[in-house]
């Protein structure tokens, strides 16, 4: 491997395949020139697209395969039919073989997660993977996880999510000690399920020097950006993510309808067009495209299936950042630290006891 | 009791107490004249407000008490200190004693739910209460429950929520057979927790003629208004509700900032002001103010604590509708029906067996 970040692309993933993946990679390359690509998929479709751009051509290789996971394939079907030969699998396999630093796919989430677990395996000590989403907030951006890799999580798994999410936050936001909150509900006394309360206790007492734990946050703290990292299990995380997306679409729809109703409001819209463009830009899902799979022994980025080249480029650049700044290593350090401090305390106590016994 | 709907008001609840409750009741009375009120709380503060409005005065009684539950009281503290003597308790007690058809309070949710369970008790056959919220959607409105009465629910409890939510939908939307969906996540194979899948099976097979069960819905179906009633347990329901509120505030904030940035956008805003007023109106939380407590032997409405008179009036009118059209009875019919059909099937099978044995 070179000093450049090498990115394996599942060129057949998403609703459009290479027609979006190749131009997306080219766009990302303009902004981060120290990348190289391994395109995996149907060479006959990929080659002309890659060769159309001399800069892209210069840094790209193509690995041909006829097999592609379809967007509607169930994970079990995808695994059975696509293992060891689909473009999705071979992109992941390149990461496993250390021939690429990161894999990016716009293919279906369930299949990508199943294959990632199967191909890359979990990091030692991590029981469950998580999908981390980048959430636009009033303060900037936050990381929210898990938004749907698995359902339910015990206290230890929630703590792992906190460690993994803050490793990602350190890279993405370039801060030493990200603030972390556990998503909970605001009903007094029955406040939260047992796992969430226990996770809070562990995070408070467990000695995680690189985490600034802020306790519980609620659903409306997500948009407010109260903390850098919001931790929850995949069921509620997925519901929160989709509810926010749905609400944003709903308001945009109301606004569109209201502004096109009278001539006056149409003129008003034209005059304030710049403001609306700004709003659209702020809410542009392409800008924060890319879910990061955490907990695996390798970096995997999931792009939205229906995104365009600009959106796919964001996912590629996100993968670049995660690889360039050693996400996996940062997660491992966090895990060792959390566990390590406890182990260290225990050994200190044991040493003390030995000293006492010997004296 | 008269033919009029009699409403017990916790006059001390909410951030402002009688100063909002009395004008709110007066507003509601303008729109629905066949109401009478029982104001419960500090008579010295309530009487001048009620007597300021001759129409309100004519239909109101005041029940004096010195004790009020505070917004920050924990449910256990509220119960200990406010039982049998606080304005909140006495309003509920009037419903229990059939001296009022419904109680409305803007007091704190946890205390109101705890007191409601304690004072009114659950309906026979219902294990858990639920808080139902009215959710503005692109199609109009939906009912979402539970948004935070309790945490977690088994399949039977989720089915009860479906029955109770559709009873409320029949009244609120005036439809015979509301559509119902179970909130779930869109990750294939691990699709949903066991309870949610089991509840879906029961709703499909259990014989609920008054429910048009549509299967699973996701977070983004909430704003879309895909179904009339969305059923989920209180943890994810509360997170969905607060996430949607937070997202709406976040977008409003972006919009305000963008529109006030340049002179041109300010002029545009003025020209399109009517459209923005319409949008604000559409998103006005006062219009859909009022959570309905379901599953109790009596109707209880929770108003937002920080609402104004207009918002409190919405909560009062919601209570009026629920009492006028017999919410509690409709729920009981639904429960009997669901259970009844199964019992009927069992007796049919038993009869058949007896006939066979006898022949």
XYZ file of C-alpha atoms in Angstrom:
718
model
C 0.000 0.000 0.000
C 1.076 3.548 -0.690
C 0.762 6.646 1.476
C -2.364 7.432 -0.460
C -5.721 6.296 0.838
C -6.950 3.408 -1.272
C -10.697 3.136 -1.582
C -12.543 0.005 -2.710
C -15.784 0.940 -4.477
C -18.713 -1.392 -4.934
C -19.385 0.036 -8.385
C -22.650 -1.885 -8.827
C -24.313 -0.698 -5.613
C -27.175 1.784 -5.417
C -29.971 2.598 -7.795
C -27.654 3.668 -10.607
C -24.383 1.697 -10.254
C -21.216 2.855 -12.070
C -22.965 5.865 -13.668
C -22.995 7.517 -10.235
C -20.055 5.759 -8.568
C -17.436 6.775 -11.167
C -18.346 10.489 -11.391
C -18.719 10.529 -7.606
C -15.198 9.178 -7.175
C -13.915 11.754 -9.693
C -15.521 14.587 -7.711
C -14.043 13.331 -4.428
C -10.632 13.065 -6.103
C -10.740 16.758 -7.066
C -11.067 17.682 -3.405
C -8.774 15.028 -1.904
C -6.134 14.180 -4.511
C -4.274 11.621 -2.387
C -6.726 8.799 -3.091
C -6.578 5.768 -5.302
C -9.532 3.593 -6.267
C -10.327 -0.031 -6.783
C -13.578 -0.247 -8.741
C -15.300 -3.611 -8.360
C -18.016 -4.690 -10.779
C -18.890 -5.025 -14.448
C -15.735 -3.908 -16.256
C -17.545 -3.221 -19.541
C -19.702 -0.611 -17.841
C -17.038 0.776 -15.518
C -14.063 1.195 -17.880
C -15.501 3.825 -20.259
C -16.709 5.904 -17.309
C -13.331 5.780 -15.562
C -11.344 6.389 -18.722
C -13.449 9.410 -19.617
C -11.608 11.259 -16.826
C -7.794 11.170 -17.203
C -7.167 12.012 -13.541
C -9.526 9.285 -12.387
C -8.050 6.811 -14.845
C -4.563 7.470 -13.505
C -5.442 6.373 -9.957
C -7.960 3.609 -10.637
C -7.905 -0.147 -11.041
C -10.863 -2.277 -12.000
C -11.648 -5.707 -10.583
C -14.189 -7.415 -12.757
C -17.130 -9.478 -11.535
C -20.484 -10.324 -13.109
C -22.315 -10.733 -9.808
C -24.081 -7.833 -8.125
C -26.248 -7.738 -4.998
C -29.625 -6.227 -5.850
C -31.247 -3.476 -3.801
C -34.186 -5.724 -2.955
C -32.137 -8.820 -1.987
C -32.567 -10.008 1.569
C -29.289 -10.194 3.477
C -29.413 -14.015 3.618
C -29.999 -14.251 -0.133
C -27.255 -11.712 -0.801
C -24.853 -13.693 1.362
C -25.748 -17.010 -0.261
C -25.561 -15.752 -3.831
C -23.013 -12.996 -3.552
C -20.408 -14.323 -1.158
C -16.878 -14.393 -2.573
C -18.038 -13.155 -5.977
C -20.331 -10.119 -5.817
C -18.958 -6.598 -6.245
C -20.061 -5.838 -2.677
C -18.204 -8.791 -1.205
C -15.051 -8.258 -3.264
C -14.884 -4.586 -2.201
C -15.060 -5.672 1.447
C -12.585 -8.455 0.791
C -10.080 -5.914 -0.494
C -10.266 -4.203 2.908
C -9.869 -7.502 4.690
C -6.811 -8.354 2.558
C -5.401 -4.870 3.345
C -5.478 -4.026 -0.355
C -7.765 -1.099 0.423
C -8.191 1.117 3.480
C -11.938 1.467 3.218
C -14.900 0.116 1.261
C -17.751 2.321 0.049
C -21.057 0.930 -1.202
C -24.456 2.398 -2.087
C -25.892 -1.124 -2.060
C -28.618 -2.294 0.276
C -27.912 -1.723 3.959
C -28.979 -5.129 5.281
C -26.856 -7.020 2.768
C -23.857 -4.729 3.272
C -24.001 -5.142 7.050
C -24.423 -8.941 6.830
C -21.504 -9.249 4.413
C -19.346 -6.851 6.416
C -19.811 -8.925 9.570
C -19.153 -12.117 7.692
C -16.173 -10.912 5.690
C -14.421 -8.461 8.020
C -15.511 -9.881 11.398
C -15.946 -7.817 14.541
C -13.136 -6.015 16.331
C -11.908 -8.035 19.312
C -14.018 -7.150 22.357
C -16.884 -5.619 20.379
C -20.074 -7.686 20.364
C -22.254 -5.670 18.032
C -21.717 -3.430 15.066
C -23.458 -0.069 14.829
C -24.346 2.266 11.992
C -23.387 5.843 12.797
C -25.226 8.661 11.038
C -24.042 12.251 10.743
C -26.902 14.449 11.966
C -27.179 18.131 10.959
C -27.874 20.273 14.038
C -28.233 23.921 14.989
C -24.659 23.794 16.298
C -23.230 22.032 13.251
C -23.210 18.248 13.169
C -23.502 15.379 15.612
C -22.982 11.645 15.331
C -25.935 9.420 16.172
C -25.585 5.660 16.604
C -26.903 2.975 16.232
C -29.416 3.917 13.544
C -30.314 0.369 12.664
C -27.521 -2.201 12.504
C -29.179 -4.323 15.194
C -32.117 -4.106 17.577
C -31.729 -3.693 21.322
C -28.420 -3.344 23.158
C -27.313 -4.087 26.693
C -25.364 -1.640 28.850
C -21.949 -2.919 27.780
C -22.905 -2.682 24.122
C -24.186 0.882 24.603
C -20.863 1.782 26.211
C -19.062 0.280 23.208
C -21.229 2.470 20.950
C -20.181 5.503 23.008
C -16.508 4.612 22.610
C -16.839 3.969 18.870
C -18.934 7.063 18.252
C -16.460 9.281 20.059
C -13.553 7.815 18.108
C -15.432 8.843 14.972
C -16.213 12.286 16.437
C -12.546 12.901 17.221
C -11.761 12.463 13.534
C -14.788 14.168 12.049
C -14.929 17.193 14.340
C -11.245 17.300 15.242
C -11.859 17.538 18.993
C -9.993 15.732 21.731
C -12.827 14.881 24.097
C -16.237 14.734 22.419
C -19.364 15.203 24.515
C -21.547 12.093 24.644
C -25.203 11.659 25.658
C -27.443 8.620 26.020
C -30.828 8.967 24.322
C -33.614 8.588 26.862
C -37.168 9.667 27.597
C -38.215 12.453 29.893
C -40.752 10.672 31.999
C -39.689 10.999 35.612
C -39.112 7.904 37.730
C -39.666 5.406 34.988
C -36.826 7.354 33.366
C -35.368 4.965 30.850
C -34.867 1.290 30.532
C -32.465 -0.524 32.816
C -29.769 -0.919 30.148
C -29.672 2.813 29.511
C -29.397 3.656 33.209
C -26.688 1.031 33.677
C -24.771 2.330 30.641
C -24.889 5.816 32.179
C -23.409 4.452 35.409
C -20.623 2.678 33.518
C -19.782 5.774 31.475
C -19.704 7.906 34.593
C -17.515 5.540 36.571
C -15.696 3.474 33.970
C -12.784 5.822 33.370
C -13.046 6.891 29.760
C -10.688 9.867 29.695
C -11.452 10.604 26.045
C -15.223 10.880 26.599
C -16.963 13.890 28.125
C -20.118 12.104 29.273
C -23.100 14.447 29.683
C -25.789 12.012 30.871
C -29.176 11.647 29.202
C -30.477 13.561 26.220
C -33.956 13.510 24.690
C -35.307 13.416 21.152
C -35.372 17.195 20.772
C -31.692 17.419 21.727
C -30.810 15.746 18.424
C -31.639 18.780 16.262
C -30.315 21.125 18.921
C -26.888 19.485 18.825
C -26.617 19.297 22.611
C -23.810 16.728 22.429
C -21.327 15.579 19.793
C -22.330 11.926 20.038
C -25.800 10.547 20.793
C -25.906 6.873 21.751
C -28.956 4.624 21.508
C -29.873 1.125 20.385
C -30.814 0.494 16.768
C -34.605 0.373 17.035
C -35.128 3.791 18.575
C -32.164 5.206 16.644
C -33.661 4.137 13.343
C -37.062 5.528 14.300
C -35.522 8.849 15.360
C -33.570 9.128 12.082
C -36.548 8.360 9.864
C -38.879 10.574 11.912
C -36.507 13.519 11.482
C -36.189 12.876 7.728
C -39.964 12.605 7.436
C -40.563 15.802 9.396
C -38.081 17.728 7.253
C -39.805 16.527 4.078
C -43.202 17.365 5.529
C -42.228 20.965 6.342
C -40.561 21.429 2.950
C -43.811 20.253 1.378
C -45.917 22.688 3.458
C -43.562 25.522 2.539
C -43.620 24.714 -1.158
C -47.419 24.608 -1.176
C -47.766 27.843 0.813
C -45.295 29.780 -1.329
C -46.867 28.824 -4.638
C -50.414 29.746 -3.674
C -50.558 33.464 -4.573
C -48.728 35.727 -7.002
C -47.480 37.818 -4.066
C -45.985 34.829 -2.288
C -44.385 33.702 -5.560
C -42.710 37.100 -5.963
C -41.682 36.986 -2.338
C -40.166 33.588 -2.950
C -38.160 34.899 -5.894
C -36.792 37.815 -3.867
C -35.881 35.567 -0.989
C -34.628 32.818 -3.283
C -31.113 33.112 -1.985
C -32.382 32.441 1.540
C -34.295 29.390 0.373
C -31.282 28.087 -1.477
C -29.336 28.471 1.734
C -31.993 26.541 3.611
C -32.050 23.823 0.963
C -28.288 23.653 1.145
C -28.423 23.307 4.908
C -30.913 20.497 4.674
C -29.272 18.857 1.671
C -29.086 15.146 2.483
C -26.214 14.731 0.003
C -23.927 16.810 2.184
C -24.112 14.377 5.040
C -24.428 11.258 2.949
C -22.721 8.247 4.436
C -23.388 5.967 7.356
C -20.247 4.595 8.977
C -20.268 0.954 10.033
C -18.537 0.783 13.397
C -17.213 -2.197 15.336
C -15.857 -4.112 12.360
C -12.231 -4.936 11.678
C -12.145 -2.532 8.741
C -13.829 0.673 7.641
C -17.065 0.451 5.631
C -19.156 3.382 4.432
C -22.759 3.023 3.324
C -23.964 5.666 0.876
C -27.658 6.304 0.228
C -28.832 4.097 -2.626
C -30.611 6.885 -4.476
C -27.927 9.549 -4.200
C -26.282 11.402 -7.082
C -22.569 11.844 -7.865
C -22.247 14.733 -5.384
C -23.761 12.617 -2.618
C -21.605 9.617 -3.456
C -18.537 11.882 -3.387
C -19.442 12.865 0.215
C -19.547 9.205 1.197
C -16.153 8.626 -0.453
C -14.620 11.623 1.333
C -16.071 10.436 4.626
C -14.404 7.077 4.021
C -11.172 8.887 3.188
C -11.238 10.773 6.499
C -12.025 7.656 8.519
C -9.157 5.759 6.902
C -6.652 8.637 6.857
C -7.099 9.270 10.558
C -7.218 5.632 11.625
C -10.774 5.142 12.815
C -10.280 1.471 13.611
C -7.151 2.127 15.635
C -8.836 4.979 17.523
C -11.745 2.700 18.401
C -9.384 0.021 19.670
C -7.523 2.534 21.800
C -10.828 3.677 23.282
C -11.904 0.155 24.062
C -8.562 -0.733 25.628
C -8.672 2.460 27.613
C -12.136 1.833 28.987
C -11.433 -1.785 29.827
C -7.772 -1.053 30.600
C -8.423 1.405 33.357
C -10.600 -1.122 35.116
C -8.038 -3.857 34.646
C -5.380 -1.430 35.831
C -7.361 -0.607 38.952
C -7.821 -4.270 39.695
C -4.092 -4.997 39.267
C -3.221 -2.010 41.450
C -5.471 -3.333 44.159
C -3.972 -6.790 43.750
C -0.430 -5.377 43.876
C -1.291 -3.444 47.005
C -2.627 -6.613 48.566
C 0.560 -8.514 47.661
C 2.693 -5.759 49.126
C 0.672 -5.816 52.293
C 0.832 -9.608 52.495
C 4.591 -9.567 51.960
C 5.332 -6.867 54.503
C -75.307 15.075 35.413
C -76.908 17.104 32.675
C -76.874 16.516 28.953
C -74.075 19.000 28.826
C -70.482 17.812 28.958
C -69.052 18.616 32.358
C -65.330 19.279 32.447
C -63.199 19.199 35.575
C -60.285 21.628 35.260
C -57.088 21.427 37.284
C -56.927 25.229 37.501
C -53.485 25.232 39.135
C -51.713 23.087 36.503
C -49.218 24.372 33.959
C -46.753 27.218 34.051
C -49.434 29.886 34.539
C -52.379 28.271 36.415
C -55.810 29.969 36.427
C -54.613 32.929 34.319
C -54.514 30.570 31.316
C -57.028 27.928 32.399
C -59.993 30.311 32.866
C -59.617 32.250 29.577
C -58.915 28.927 27.836
C -62.173 27.500 29.148
C -64.013 30.668 28.057
C -62.626 30.324 24.516
C -63.648 26.670 24.314
C -67.121 27.585 25.566
C -67.584 30.035 22.670
C -67.070 27.217 20.210
C -68.862 24.436 22.096
C -71.566 26.026 24.247
C -72.875 22.780 25.752
C -70.153 22.513 28.373
C -70.073 23.180 32.083
C -66.961 23.528 34.200
C -65.718 22.524 37.599
C -62.647 24.643 38.389
C -60.465 23.081 41.065
C -57.851 25.143 42.896
C -57.232 28.401 44.723
C -60.652 30.074 44.782
C -59.257 33.537 45.484
C -57.312 33.420 42.202
C -59.945 31.590 40.158
C -63.138 33.471 41.080
C -62.280 36.917 39.668
C -61.099 35.336 36.405
C -64.256 33.261 36.029
C -66.585 36.092 37.030
C -64.959 38.453 34.541
C -66.811 36.516 31.832
C -70.589 36.314 32.401
C -71.032 33.308 30.077
C -68.240 31.431 31.805
C -69.558 32.372 35.218
C -72.992 30.988 34.334
C -71.689 27.454 33.706
C -68.874 27.203 36.252
C -68.473 25.950 39.795
C -65.351 26.302 41.873
C -63.980 23.672 44.234
C -61.403 25.239 46.505
C -58.132 23.661 47.563
C -54.838 25.128 48.720
C -52.707 22.275 47.492
C -51.199 22.250 44.009
C -48.808 19.806 42.378
C -45.758 21.665 41.113
C -44.351 21.227 37.614
C -41.084 19.886 38.987
C -42.589 17.432 41.519
C -41.705 13.797 40.997
C -44.761 11.563 40.568
C -44.122 9.831 43.901
C -43.826 13.155 45.734
C -46.948 14.472 44.003
C -48.864 11.357 45.011
C -47.667 11.503 48.609
C -48.312 15.219 49.072
C -51.191 15.784 46.687
C -53.372 12.731 47.072
C -56.968 13.504 48.059
C -56.294 17.241 48.320
C -54.407 18.697 45.363
C -56.277 20.404 42.519
C -54.991 17.701 40.173
C -56.293 14.862 42.335
C -59.656 16.495 43.001
C -60.237 17.106 39.275
C -59.601 13.417 38.624
C -61.734 12.462 41.603
C -64.672 14.361 40.114
C -64.418 12.085 37.054
C -64.223 9.005 39.280
C -67.316 10.135 41.219
C -69.115 10.728 37.891
C -69.427 14.424 38.747
C -67.506 15.276 35.591
C -67.125 13.550 32.227
C -63.496 14.443 31.707
C -60.553 16.028 33.535
C -58.132 18.442 31.867
C -54.792 19.410 33.389
C -51.705 21.279 32.189
C -49.801 19.955 35.192
C -46.758 17.730 34.990
C -47.226 14.580 32.909
C -45.611 12.079 35.274
C -47.673 13.233 38.257
C -50.891 13.361 36.247
C -50.372 9.841 34.926
C -49.472 8.462 38.366
C -52.509 10.102 39.973
C -54.796 9.026 37.126
C -53.782 5.392 37.535
C -54.175 5.606 41.281
C -57.456 7.516 41.342
C -59.300 6.236 38.278
C -57.775 2.759 37.962
C -57.340 0.905 34.701
C -60.197 -0.310 32.540
C -60.896 -4.004 33.124
C -58.691 -6.061 30.807
C -56.215 -3.241 30.073
C -52.793 -3.693 31.657
C -51.109 -0.435 30.704
C -52.186 3.111 30.059
C -50.933 4.987 27.024
C -50.606 8.634 26.111
C -51.978 9.322 22.644
C -50.688 12.358 20.749
C -52.344 13.998 17.767
C -49.729 14.245 15.041
C -50.025 16.756 12.160
C -49.340 15.016 8.838
C -49.393 15.785 5.125
C -52.781 14.059 4.955
C -54.252 15.840 8.005
C -53.750 14.297 11.400
C -52.878 10.928 12.870
C -52.912 9.497 16.369
C -49.637 8.193 17.748
C -49.429 6.148 20.937
C -47.828 5.503 23.376
C -45.693 8.655 23.539
C -44.405 8.032 27.033
C -46.833 6.693 29.638
C -44.684 3.607 30.200
C -41.622 1.972 28.709
C -41.757 -1.256 26.722
C -44.900 -3.191 25.869
C -45.587 -6.833 25.067
C -47.646 -7.967 22.080
C -50.949 -8.018 23.982
C -50.351 -4.508 25.296
C -49.518 -3.245 21.805
C -52.783 -4.747 20.558
C -54.623 -2.942 23.374
C -52.959 0.296 22.235
C -54.228 -0.387 18.703
C -57.766 -0.906 19.992
C -57.676 2.214 22.178
C -56.065 4.376 19.509
C -58.654 3.375 16.940
C -61.498 4.096 19.353
C -60.052 7.598 19.662
C -59.602 7.864 15.877
C -63.229 6.938 15.273
C -64.263 9.932 17.365
C -61.631 12.392 16.238
C -61.686 11.675 12.515
C -65.258 10.417 12.308
C -64.378 7.265 10.415
C -65.734 3.768 10.974
C -62.647 1.684 10.440
C -59.402 3.582 11.037
C -56.196 2.340 9.439
C -53.615 1.182 11.977
C -49.862 0.579 11.619
C -47.215 -0.743 13.980
C -44.064 1.392 14.149
C -41.058 -0.681 13.138
C -37.621 -0.403 11.546
C -36.789 -1.110 7.958
C -33.841 -3.379 8.403
C -34.625 -6.629 6.635
C -34.580 -9.927 8.528
C -33.932 -8.461 11.912
C -37.131 -6.581 11.114
C -38.542 -5.565 14.464
C -38.532 -6.930 17.937
C -40.464 -10.079 18.744
C -43.304 -8.235 20.497
C -43.952 -6.055 17.448
C -44.013 -9.039 15.106
C -46.295 -10.949 17.463
C -48.632 -7.955 17.798
C -48.844 -7.807 13.998
C -49.833 -11.465 13.913
C -52.528 -10.912 16.545
C -53.934 -7.870 14.751
C -54.029 -9.769 11.479
C -55.719 -12.843 12.911
C -57.456 -11.665 16.050
C -60.702 -10.498 14.488
C -60.868 -6.770 15.067
C -63.599 -5.748 12.643
C -63.253 -2.069 13.533
C -59.528 -1.930 12.723
C -58.077 -1.771 9.229
C -54.632 -3.130 10.044
C -51.976 -2.114 7.529
C -48.898 -3.837 8.954
C -45.633 -2.062 9.729
C -44.870 1.602 9.223
C -41.541 3.420 9.643
C -40.508 6.714 11.208
C -40.966 8.677 7.991
C -44.553 7.432 7.675
C -45.476 9.553 10.701
C -45.265 12.902 8.887
C -46.637 11.341 5.721
C -49.823 10.278 7.500
C -49.721 6.771 6.019
C -52.177 5.449 8.624
C -54.702 6.986 11.038
C -53.201 5.334 14.102
C -49.531 4.530 14.715
C -48.854 2.119 17.563
C -45.562 1.778 19.421
C -44.292 1.394 22.972
C -43.602 4.489 25.054
C -39.811 4.696 24.738
C -39.617 4.852 20.950
C -42.895 6.805 20.792
C -41.545 9.499 23.077
C -38.290 9.690 21.132
C -40.164 9.960 17.833
C -42.399 12.745 19.193
C -39.540 14.798 20.603
C -37.363 14.226 17.540
C -40.138 15.558 15.289
C -40.690 18.595 17.547
C -36.950 19.246 17.613
C -36.599 18.945 13.848
C -39.493 21.360 13.264
C -37.907 23.920 15.605
C -34.529 23.424 13.930
C -35.907 24.102 10.439
C -37.900 27.116 11.666
C -34.656 28.441 13.135
C -32.737 27.928 9.856
C -35.513 29.637 7.950
C -35.650 32.618 10.292
C -31.881 33.075 10.061
C -31.809 32.744 6.280
C -34.692 35.158 5.709
C -33.285 37.914 7.884
C -29.816 37.898 6.334
C -30.221 40.326 3.413
C -32.527 43.247 2.614
C -33.801 41.375 -0.438
C -34.746 38.310 1.565
C -36.448 40.523 4.151
C -38.588 42.114 1.445
C -39.310 38.674 0.031
C -40.388 37.557 3.455
C -42.798 40.498 3.747
C -44.358 39.761 0.353
C -44.723 36.086 1.173
C -45.798 36.795 4.742
C -49.196 35.295 4.179
C -47.578 32.035 3.124
C -45.376 32.021 6.197
C -48.346 32.718 8.428
C -50.049 29.751 6.828
C -47.005 27.577 7.496
C -46.814 28.777 11.080
C -50.494 28.056 11.462
C -49.995 24.556 10.094
C -47.193 23.886 12.520
C -48.860 25.643 15.445
C -48.455 23.304 18.402
C -51.444 24.954 20.104
C -53.787 23.581 17.479
C -53.061 20.005 18.373
C -52.503 20.583 22.056
C -53.647 17.750 24.246
C -52.465 14.236 24.927
C -55.222 11.779 25.684
C -54.623 9.261 28.475
C -56.019 5.954 27.311
C -56.785 2.769 29.205
C -58.107 4.419 32.349
C -61.636 4.181 33.689
C -62.286 7.836 32.848
C -61.135 10.412 30.328
C -58.091 12.547 31.138
C -56.523 15.161 28.871
C -53.012 16.490 29.357
C -52.391 19.980 28.010
C -48.878 21.326 27.398
C -47.671 23.082 30.535
C -46.432 26.169 28.722
C -49.407 26.719 26.433
C -51.538 29.877 26.192
C -55.335 30.246 26.444
C -55.827 29.233 22.801
C -53.817 26.064 23.339
C -55.610 25.228 26.571
C -58.936 25.715 24.774
C -57.864 23.052 22.223
C -57.194 20.618 25.057
C -60.599 21.382 26.590
C -62.371 20.851 23.265
C -60.492 17.598 22.734
C -61.747 16.476 26.136
C -65.250 17.567 25.169
C -65.149 15.413 22.020
C -63.797 12.375 23.842
C -66.515 12.619 26.494
C -69.365 13.570 24.145
C -68.698 10.570 21.906
C -68.001 8.085 24.682
C -64.332 7.289 24.286
C -64.287 4.932 27.263
C -67.279 2.977 26.041
C -65.840 2.744 22.526
C -62.588 1.377 23.936
C -64.442 -1.223 25.965
C -66.442 -2.299 22.929
C -63.204 -2.681 20.975
C -61.596 -4.750 23.713
C -64.640 -7.001 24.084
C -64.775 -7.410 20.347
C -61.161 -8.413 20.004
C -61.292 -10.859 22.890
C -64.905 -11.804 22.162
C -64.302 -13.147 18.704
C -61.655 -15.485 20.035
C -63.885 -16.632 22.861
C -66.676 -17.132 20.350
C -64.447 -19.255 18.164
C -63.431 -21.346 21.122
C -67.056 -21.921 22.182
C -67.999 -22.828 18.617
C -65.238 -25.416 18.543
C -66.351 -26.739 21.931
C -69.977 -26.943 20.801
C -68.932 -28.815 17.690
C -66.999 -31.281 19.813
C -70.009 -31.802 22.100
C -72.257 -32.387 19.099
C -69.797 -34.889 17.715
C -69.448 -36.660 21.070
C -73.224 -36.834 21.482
C -73.957 -38.127 17.995
